[in-house]
């Protein structure tokens, strides 16, 4: 995926550093993409059907876009976001596209603008500048491309040069799409599309239908999830099934980073919650305890643990009531790691068989907490800036704030964390360009020789994420 239209996009403005950055970027521009964390629907690649219209592909599912228009008073239903109660929303692709483009100026200076522009030019070859006057012309050009066989999901996957893409599924998922991918030679252990074990809906007591989900977990696995021991056995069993479907990691989205070993009290708490009698504090305590259980499971089965605390889910309650989860109503909160992770680190922090990748939504923690932690514990790795922070400015600040304490080699490579399949190459390209700029500065300041910067940028773009997330290793 050459980025031909703006060759110096995001590279340093200072000519000396720009020249160095160009050289470094050239080393990684064409490297395969390792995408260890994201939310692409595996059905897309399993079924390989043509994408629907441009709006259903690029706007409706992208909550970065719809939340910005909501912030200016445009209802999500006008942009096609499905309603929870089935009340009608706009479904005409062209109408949605026009409504969106009328508000294009809202995205000046945002990464959403950069991602969408780069997707239009580099993925679709559509170079017309977006405006109310050109909305129809661009829509027609995109729709024509989507009708071509080269724009089917698997063809794009090849063109994007993705070596491995991890999707995310709950333990209640039957992994049928991954079985189809494996049957087609695309999935399974060491495959090109793999799953990730994300148990939040059976671990978070506050999750809608938690108890029913735990019942279902029992049915799927044949374990008695009426008991805590049976619940743990069921989780272990699902992890095995996920590993057989190619998973190399688990993913845990908790409100806080708290960890805790409840010991024998875990079973008591579990029983109480199963009877619908959870007490205040039980939700957080149980999640904290389950991170310890999952660490123990990881020591046995080798799954890399990803932990990303700090999202206050469904903060916009009106939005949640009308349109459900994951539509842009989540807001970051202050997150504490040093004390929260201490129980887990006391138990397993120096055990290099355990691998925990930490993410944050609280940028302040990079210098103060996360870089010192990742720079001092064998089990910890620092995940890329993620969600709200996955922008050029924060990617740059991330290197500036963590490298001096954690180095490059306690970081885990870039994650796109996206549902938007067509934005994957664009997002990885942005990260590679920012890293080229950062390394170019170290070279220009005589802090790193060029040959070491060259080795480092290839490690950051390709070798590190592959190694940290255990891709290409036999289990
Ligand atoms: Zn994610």
Coordinates of C-alpha atoms and ligand atoms in Angstrom, one line a residue:
X1 CA 0.0 0.0 0.0
X2 CA 2.3 2.9 -1.1
X3 CA 1.1 6.2 0.1
X4 CA 1.9 8.2 -3.0
X5 CA -0.3 11.2 -2.7
X6 CA 1.3 12.8 0.3
X7 CA 4.8 11.2 0.6
X8 CA 5.9 13.4 3.5
X9 CA 2.6 13.1 5.5
X10 CA 3.4 13.4 9.2
X11 CA 7.1 13.4 8.7
X12 CA 9.1 16.2 10.5
X13 CA 8.9 19.6 8.9
X14 CA 12.6 20.4 9.5
X15 CA 14.4 19.4 6.3
X16 CA 17.4 17.5 7.9
X17 CA 15.1 15.4 10.1
X18 CA 12.7 14.9 7.2
X19 CA 15.4 13.4 5.0
X20 CA 16.4 11.0 7.8
X21 CA 12.7 10.1 8.4
X22 CA 12.1 9.4 4.7
X23 CA 15.0 6.9 4.8
X24 CA 13.6 5.2 7.9
X25 CA 10.0 5.2 6.7
X26 CA 11.1 3.6 3.4
X27 CA 12.4 0.6 5.4
X28 CA 8.9 -0.2 6.8
X29 CA 6.5 1.3 4.3
X30 CA 5.9 -2.0 2.5
X31 CA 6.3 -4.4 5.5
X32 CA 3.4 -6.8 6.2
X33 CA 0.9 -5.7 8.8
X34 CA 0.7 -7.4 12.2
X35 CA -2.7 -6.6 13.7
X36 CA -2.8 -8.2 17.1
X37 CA -5.9 -6.4 18.5
X38 CA -9.0 -5.2 16.7
X39 CA -12.7 -5.7 16.2
X40 CA -13.2 -6.6 12.6
X41 CA -16.2 -8.9 12.2
X42 CA -14.7 -12.3 11.2
X43 CA -17.9 -12.9 9.1
X44 CA -16.6 -10.3 6.7
X45 CA -13.6 -12.5 5.8
X46 CA -15.3 -15.8 6.3
X47 CA -18.1 -15.0 3.9
X48 CA -16.1 -12.6 1.6
X49 CA -19.2 -10.9 0.4
X50 CA -19.0 -7.5 -1.3
X51 CA -19.2 -4.6 1.1
X52 CA -22.5 -2.8 1.2
X53 CA -22.8 0.8 0.2
X54 CA -20.1 3.4 1.1
X55 CA -22.1 4.8 4.1
X56 CA -22.7 1.4 5.6
X57 CA -19.0 0.6 5.2
X58 CA -17.4 3.9 6.2
X59 CA -19.8 5.9 8.4
X60 CA -22.5 4.0 10.2
X61 CA -20.2 1.7 12.2
X62 CA -17.5 4.3 12.9
X63 CA -18.4 5.8 16.2
X64 CA -15.6 8.4 16.0
X65 CA -17.6 9.9 13.1
X66 CA -21.1 9.6 14.5
X67 CA -20.2 10.9 18.0
X68 CA -18.7 14.1 16.5
X69 CA -21.9 14.8 14.6
X70 CA -23.9 14.0 17.7
X71 CA -21.8 16.6 19.5
X72 CA -23.2 19.2 17.0
X73 CA -26.8 18.0 17.3
X74 CA -27.1 15.5 14.5
X75 CA -29.0 12.5 15.7
X76 CA -27.2 9.1 15.2
X77 CA -30.4 7.8 13.5
X78 CA -29.9 10.4 10.7
X79 CA -26.5 8.7 10.1
X80 CA -28.0 5.2 10.0
X81 CA -27.0 4.0 13.5
X82 CA -29.5 1.3 14.3
X83 CA -31.9 1.9 17.1
X84 CA -32.4 -0.5 20.0
X85 CA -36.1 -0.6 19.8
X86 CA -36.3 -1.0 16.1
X87 CA -37.7 2.5 15.5
X88 CA -36.8 3.7 12.0
X89 CA -33.4 5.3 11.2
X90 CA -32.1 6.5 7.9
X91 CA -31.1 3.6 5.7
X92 CA -30.5 5.3 2.4
X93 CA -26.7 5.3 1.9
X94 CA -26.6 8.4 -0.3
X95 CA -28.7 10.4 2.2
X96 CA -26.5 9.4 5.1
X97 CA -23.4 10.3 3.0
X98 CA -24.7 13.8 2.2
X99 CA -25.7 14.5 5.8
X100 CA -22.2 13.4 6.9
X101 CA -20.3 15.4 4.3
X102 CA -22.3 18.6 5.2
X103 CA -20.4 18.4 8.5
X104 CA -17.0 17.5 7.2
X105 CA -15.5 20.7 8.5
X106 CA -16.0 19.4 12.1
X107 CA -13.1 17.0 11.5
X108 CA -10.4 19.5 10.7
X109 CA -7.3 18.6 12.7
X110 CA -8.7 15.2 13.9
X111 CA -7.3 11.8 13.1
X112 CA -10.7 10.8 11.8
X113 CA -10.2 13.2 8.9
X114 CA -6.7 11.8 8.2
X115 CA -7.9 8.2 8.3
X116 CA -10.9 8.8 6.1
X117 CA -9.0 10.9 3.6
X118 CA -6.2 8.3 3.4
X119 CA -8.7 5.5 3.0
X120 CA -10.4 7.3 0.1
X121 CA -7.1 8.1 -1.7
X122 CA -4.9 5.1 -0.8
X123 CA -7.5 2.3 -0.6
X124 CA -10.1 3.5 -3.1
X125 CA -8.0 5.7 -5.4
X126 CA -10.6 8.5 -5.1
X127 CA -8.8 11.8 -5.0
X128 CA -11.7 14.3 -5.2
X129 CA -11.7 16.6 -2.3
X130 CA -14.7 16.0 0.0
X131 CA -17.2 18.9 0.1
X132 CA -21.0 19.4 -0.1
X133 CA -20.5 20.0 -3.8
X134 CA -18.6 16.7 -4.4
X135 CA -20.5 14.5 -2.0
X136 CA -22.4 12.7 -4.8
X137 CA -19.4 12.4 -7.1
X138 CA -17.3 10.7 -4.3
X139 CA -20.2 8.5 -3.3
X140 CA -20.7 7.2 -6.8
X141 CA -17.0 6.6 -7.3
X142 CA -16.8 4.6 -4.0
X143 CA -19.9 2.6 -4.9
X144 CA -18.5 1.7 -8.3
X145 CA -15.3 0.5 -6.6
X146 CA -17.2 -1.6 -4.1
X147 CA -18.8 -3.5 -6.9
X148 CA -15.4 -4.7 -8.2
X149 CA -14.0 -8.1 -7.2
X150 CA -10.8 -6.4 -6.1
X151 CA -12.8 -4.7 -3.3
X152 CA -14.0 -7.9 -1.7
X153 CA -12.7 -8.4 1.8
X154 CA -10.2 -11.1 1.1
X155 CA -8.8 -9.3 -1.9
X156 CA -8.4 -6.2 0.2
X157 CA -6.8 -8.3 2.9
X158 CA -4.2 -9.4 0.3
X159 CA -3.7 -5.9 -1.0
X160 CA -3.3 -4.5 2.5
X161 CA -0.5 -7.1 3.0
X162 CA -1.9 -8.2 6.4
X163 CA 0.1 -11.1 7.7
X164 CA -2.1 -11.7 10.7
X165 CA -5.3 -10.1 11.9
X166 CA -6.8 -10.9 15.4
X167 CA -10.5 -10.4 15.9
X168 CA -12.2 -10.4 19.3
X169 CA -14.9 -12.9 20.4
X170 CA -16.7 -13.6 23.7
X171 CA -16.5 -17.1 25.2
X172 CA -20.1 -17.6 24.2
X173 CA -19.2 -17.3 20.5
X174 CA -19.3 -20.6 18.7
X175 CA -16.3 -19.6 16.6
X176 CA -18.1 -20.8 13.6
X177 CA -16.7 -18.0 11.4
X178 CA -13.2 -18.9 12.5
X179 CA -13.9 -22.6 11.7
X180 CA -15.0 -21.5 8.2
X181 CA -11.8 -19.4 7.8
X182 CA -9.7 -22.4 9.0
X183 CA -11.5 -24.7 6.5
X184 CA -10.6 -22.2 3.7
X185 CA -6.9 -22.1 4.8
X186 CA -7.2 -18.6 6.4
X187 CA -7.6 -19.4 10.1
X188 CA -6.6 -21.8 12.9
X189 CA -3.3 -21.8 14.8
X190 CA -0.7 -19.8 12.9
X191 CA -3.4 -18.6 10.5
X192 CA -3.9 -15.3 8.9
X193 CA -7.1 -14.5 10.8
X194 CA -7.2 -15.6 14.4
X195 CA -9.5 -14.9 17.4
X196 CA -8.9 -13.3 20.8
X197 CA -10.5 -14.5 24.0
X198 CA -12.6 -11.7 25.6
X199 CA -14.5 -12.9 28.6
X200 CA -15.9 -9.5 29.9
X201 CA -19.6 -10.6 29.4
X202 CA -19.1 -13.6 31.8
X203 CA -16.8 -11.8 34.3
X204 CA -18.4 -8.4 34.7
X205 CA -21.3 -8.8 37.1
X206 CA -22.8 -5.5 35.9
X207 CA -23.0 -6.8 32.3
X208 CA -26.5 -7.1 31.1
X209 CA -27.5 -10.8 31.4
X210 CA -24.3 -11.8 33.3
X211 CA -26.0 -14.7 35.1
X212 CA -27.7 -15.9 31.9
X213 CA -24.4 -15.7 30.1
X214 CA -22.8 -17.8 32.8
X215 CA -25.6 -20.4 32.3
X216 CA -24.9 -20.4 28.6
X217 CA -21.2 -20.8 29.3
X218 CA -22.1 -24.0 31.2
X219 CA -24.3 -25.3 28.3
X220 CA -21.6 -24.7 25.7
X221 CA -18.9 -26.5 27.8
X222 CA -20.9 -29.1 29.6
X223 CA -19.5 -27.8 32.9
X224 CA -21.6 -26.9 36.0
X225 CA -21.3 -23.1 36.1
X226 CA -23.7 -23.1 39.1
X227 CA -20.5 -23.6 41.1
X228 CA -17.3 -21.4 41.1
X229 CA -15.1 -24.4 40.3
X230 CA -17.3 -25.3 37.4
X231 CA -17.2 -21.7 36.2
X232 CA -13.4 -21.8 36.2
X233 CA -13.3 -25.1 34.4
X234 CA -15.7 -23.8 31.8
X235 CA -13.5 -20.7 31.2
X236 CA -10.4 -23.0 30.8
X237 CA -12.3 -25.1 28.3
X238 CA -13.3 -22.1 26.2
X239 CA -9.7 -20.9 26.2
X240 CA -8.6 -24.3 24.8
X241 CA -11.2 -23.9 22.0
X242 CA -10.0 -20.4 21.3
X243 CA -6.4 -21.5 21.2
X244 CA -7.5 -24.2 18.7
X245 CA -9.0 -21.4 16.6
X246 CA -5.7 -19.6 16.6
X247 CA -6.0 -17.3 19.6
X248 CA -2.7 -16.2 21.1
X249 CA -4.1 -13.7 23.5
X250 CA -7.0 -12.7 25.8
X251 CA -8.4 -9.2 26.2
X252 CA -9.8 -7.7 29.4
X253 CA -11.8 -4.5 29.4
X254 CA -12.3 -3.5 33.0
X255 CA -13.3 -0.2 34.6
X256 CA -10.1 -0.1 36.7
X257 CA -6.8 -1.9 36.7
X258 CA -7.4 -3.4 40.1
X259 CA -6.2 -6.9 40.8
X260 CA -6.9 -8.9 43.9
X261 CA -6.7 -12.5 45.1
X262 CA -10.0 -13.3 47.0
X263 CA -8.9 -16.8 47.8
X264 CA -11.8 -18.9 49.2
X265 CA -14.0 -15.8 49.2
X266 CA -14.2 -15.9 45.5
X267 CA -16.6 -18.8 45.5
X268 CA -18.8 -17.1 48.1
X269 CA -18.9 -13.9 46.1
X270 CA -19.7 -15.9 42.9
X271 CA -22.6 -17.8 44.7
X272 CA -24.0 -14.5 46.0
X273 CA -23.9 -12.9 42.5
X274 CA -25.5 -16.0 40.9
X275 CA -28.4 -15.7 43.3
X276 CA -28.8 -12.1 42.3
X277 CA -27.6 -10.8 45.6
X278 CA -24.4 -9.1 44.6
X279 CA -23.3 -6.4 47.1
X280 CA -21.8 -3.0 46.4
X281 CA -18.1 -3.5 45.5
X282 CA -18.6 -7.1 44.3
X283 CA -18.4 -6.2 40.6
X284 CA -15.0 -4.6 40.9
X285 CA -13.7 -7.1 43.4
X286 CA -14.7 -10.1 41.2
X287 CA -13.2 -8.6 38.1
X288 CA -10.0 -7.8 40.1
X289 CA -9.9 -11.4 41.3
X290 CA -10.6 -12.9 37.9
X291 CA -7.5 -11.1 36.5
X292 CA -5.5 -13.2 39.0
X293 CA -7.3 -16.4 37.8
X294 CA -6.7 -15.5 34.2
X295 CA -3.0 -14.9 35.0
X296 CA -2.8 -18.4 36.4
X297 CA -4.6 -19.8 33.3
X298 CA -2.1 -17.9 31.1
X299 CA 0.8 -19.5 32.9
X300 CA -0.7 -22.8 31.9
X301 CA -2.0 -22.2 28.4
X302 CA 0.3 -19.4 27.2
X303 CA -2.3 -16.8 26.2
X304 CA -0.9 -13.2 26.3
X305 CA -3.1 -11.1 28.6
X306 CA -4.2 -7.7 27.3
X307 CA -5.6 -5.3 29.9
X308 CA -7.3 -2.1 29.0
X309 CA -9.0 -0.3 31.9
X310 CA -10.4 3.1 32.2
X311 CA -13.4 3.4 29.9
X312 CA -16.6 4.5 31.6
X313 CA -19.0 2.6 29.4
X314 CA -22.3 4.1 28.2
X315 CA -21.6 7.5 29.9
X316 CA -24.0 9.0 27.4
X317 CA -27.1 7.3 28.8
X318 CA -29.5 8.8 26.2
X319 CA -27.3 7.3 23.5
X320 CA -27.1 3.9 25.2
X321 CA -30.9 3.8 25.7
X322 CA -31.6 4.7 22.1
X323 CA -28.8 2.9 20.3
X324 CA -27.1 0.5 22.6
X325 CA -23.4 -0.2 23.3
X326 CA -20.2 0.7 21.4
X327 CA -21.7 3.6 19.5
X328 CA -19.5 6.4 20.9
X329 CA -21.0 7.0 24.4
X330 CA -17.9 5.8 26.4
X331 CA -15.7 8.3 28.1
X332 CA -12.2 7.8 29.6
X333 CA -11.5 8.2 33.4
X334 CA -8.5 8.7 35.6
X335 CA -6.8 5.3 35.9
X336 CA -4.3 4.2 38.6
X337 CA -2.0 1.2 37.9
X338 CA 0.8 1.2 40.5
X339 CA -1.3 0.1 43.5
X340 CA -4.0 -1.6 41.4
X341 CA -1.6 -4.0 39.8
X342 CA 0.5 -4.7 42.9
X343 CA -1.2 -8.0 43.9
X344 CA -0.8 -9.4 40.4
X345 CA 2.8 -8.2 40.1
X346 CA 3.7 -9.5 43.6
X347 CA 2.5 -12.9 42.5
X348 CA 3.7 -13.2 38.9
X349 CA 5.4 -9.9 37.9
X350 CA 8.8 -11.4 37.6
X351 CA 7.7 -14.5 35.8
X352 CA 8.7 -14.1 32.2
X353 CA 6.4 -16.9 31.2
X354 CA 3.5 -14.5 31.8
X355 CA 3.0 -11.7 29.3
X356 CA 0.6 -8.9 30.2
X357 CA 0.2 -6.0 27.7
X358 CA -1.1 -2.9 29.4
X359 CA -3.1 -0.2 27.6
X360 CA -4.4 3.1 28.9
X361 CA -7.0 5.7 28.2
X362 CA -5.3 8.1 30.6
X363 CA -2.3 9.6 28.9
X364 CA -0.9 11.0 32.1
X365 CA 0.0 7.5 33.3
X366 CA 2.6 6.9 30.5
X367 CA 5.5 8.7 32.1
X368 CA 4.5 8.4 35.7
X369 CA 3.3 4.8 36.0
X370 CA 3.3 2.7 32.8
X371 CA 6.8 3.2 31.5
X372 CA 8.3 2.6 35.0
X373 CA 6.2 -0.5 35.4
X374 CA 6.9 -2.0 32.0
X375 CA 10.6 -1.0 32.4
X376 CA 10.8 -2.9 35.7
X377 CA 8.7 -6.1 35.5
X378 CA 9.5 -9.1 33.2
X379 CA 5.8 -9.9 32.7
X380 CA 4.7 -6.4 31.6
X381 CA 4.6 -4.9 28.1
X382 CA 3.3 -1.5 27.1
X383 CA 0.5 -1.4 24.6
X384 CA 0.2 1.2 21.9
X385 CA -1.8 4.3 22.5
X386 CA -5.4 3.2 22.0
X387 CA -8.8 4.7 21.6
X388 CA -9.0 8.5 22.0
X389 CA -5.2 8.3 22.1
X390 CA -4.6 6.6 18.7
X391 CA -3.8 9.9 17.0
X392 CA -0.5 11.2 15.4
X393 CA 0.0 13.6 18.3
X394 CA -0.4 11.0 21.0
X395 CA 1.6 8.4 19.1
X396 CA 4.4 10.9 19.0
X397 CA 4.0 11.9 22.7
X398 CA 3.9 8.2 23.6
X399 CA 7.5 7.7 22.2
X400 CA 8.6 10.9 23.9
X401 CA 7.2 10.0 27.3
X402 CA 7.9 6.2 27.6
X403 CA 11.2 5.6 25.7
X404 CA 13.6 7.1 28.2
X405 CA 12.3 4.8 31.0
X406 CA 11.0 1.7 29.2
X407 CA 13.0 1.8 26.0
X408 CA 11.5 0.5 22.7
X409 CA 11.7 -3.1 23.6
X410 CA 9.2 -3.1 26.4
X411 CA 6.5 -1.8 24.0
X412 CA 4.3 -4.1 22.0
X413 CA 4.0 -2.5 18.6
X414 CA 1.0 -0.7 17.1
X415 CA -2.6 -1.9 17.5
X416 CA -5.3 -0.5 15.2
X417 CA -8.1 -1.6 17.6
X418 CA -10.6 -0.9 14.8
X419 CA -13.9 -2.2 13.5
X420 CA -13.2 -0.3 10.2
X421 CA -11.5 -2.9 8.0
X422 CA -10.6 -0.4 5.3
X423 CA -8.8 1.9 7.8
X424 CA -6.3 -0.8 8.9
X425 CA -3.5 0.0 6.4
X426 CA -4.0 3.7 6.9
X427 CA -3.7 3.5 10.7
X428 CA -0.6 1.3 10.6
X429 CA 1.0 3.7 8.1
X430 CA 0.4 6.6 10.4
X431 CA 2.1 4.8 13.3
X432 CA 5.1 3.9 11.0
X433 CA 5.4 7.5 9.9
X434 CA 5.3 8.9 13.5
X435 CA 8.0 6.4 14.6
X436 CA 10.2 7.3 11.6
X437 CA 9.9 11.0 12.7
X438 CA 10.8 10.2 16.3
X439 CA 13.8 8.0 15.4
X440 CA 14.9 10.6 12.9
X441 CA 15.1 13.1 15.7
X442 CA 17.2 10.8 17.8
X443 CA 19.6 10.3 14.8
X444 CA 19.7 14.1 14.1
X445 CA 20.6 14.8 17.8
X446 CA 23.4 12.2 17.6
X447 CA 21.6 10.1 20.2
X448 CA 21.3 7.0 18.0
X449 CA 23.3 5.9 14.9
X450 CA 21.3 5.5 11.7
X451 CA 21.9 1.8 11.5
X452 CA 20.4 1.2 14.9
X453 CA 17.5 3.5 14.1
X454 CA 16.9 1.4 11.0
X455 CA 16.9 -1.8 13.0
X456 CA 14.6 -0.3 15.6
X457 CA 11.9 0.9 13.2
X458 CA 11.6 -2.6 11.6
X459 CA 11.4 -4.0 15.1
X460 CA 8.6 -1.6 16.0
X461 CA 6.6 -2.1 12.9
X462 CA 6.9 -5.8 12.5
X463 CA 9.2 -8.0 14.7
X464 CA 8.2 -6.8 18.1
X465 CA 4.4 -7.2 17.8
X466 CA 4.9 -10.6 16.2
X467 CA 7.1 -11.7 19.0
X468 CA 5.1 -10.2 21.9
X469 CA 1.8 -11.6 20.7
X470 CA 3.4 -15.0 19.9
X471 CA 2.5 -15.0 16.2
X472 CA 4.4 -17.6 14.2
X473 CA 5.3 -19.6 17.3
X474 CA 4.0 -23.1 17.8
X475 CA 2.0 -23.2 21.0
Ligands
LIG1 ZN1 -10.2 -3.2 21.6

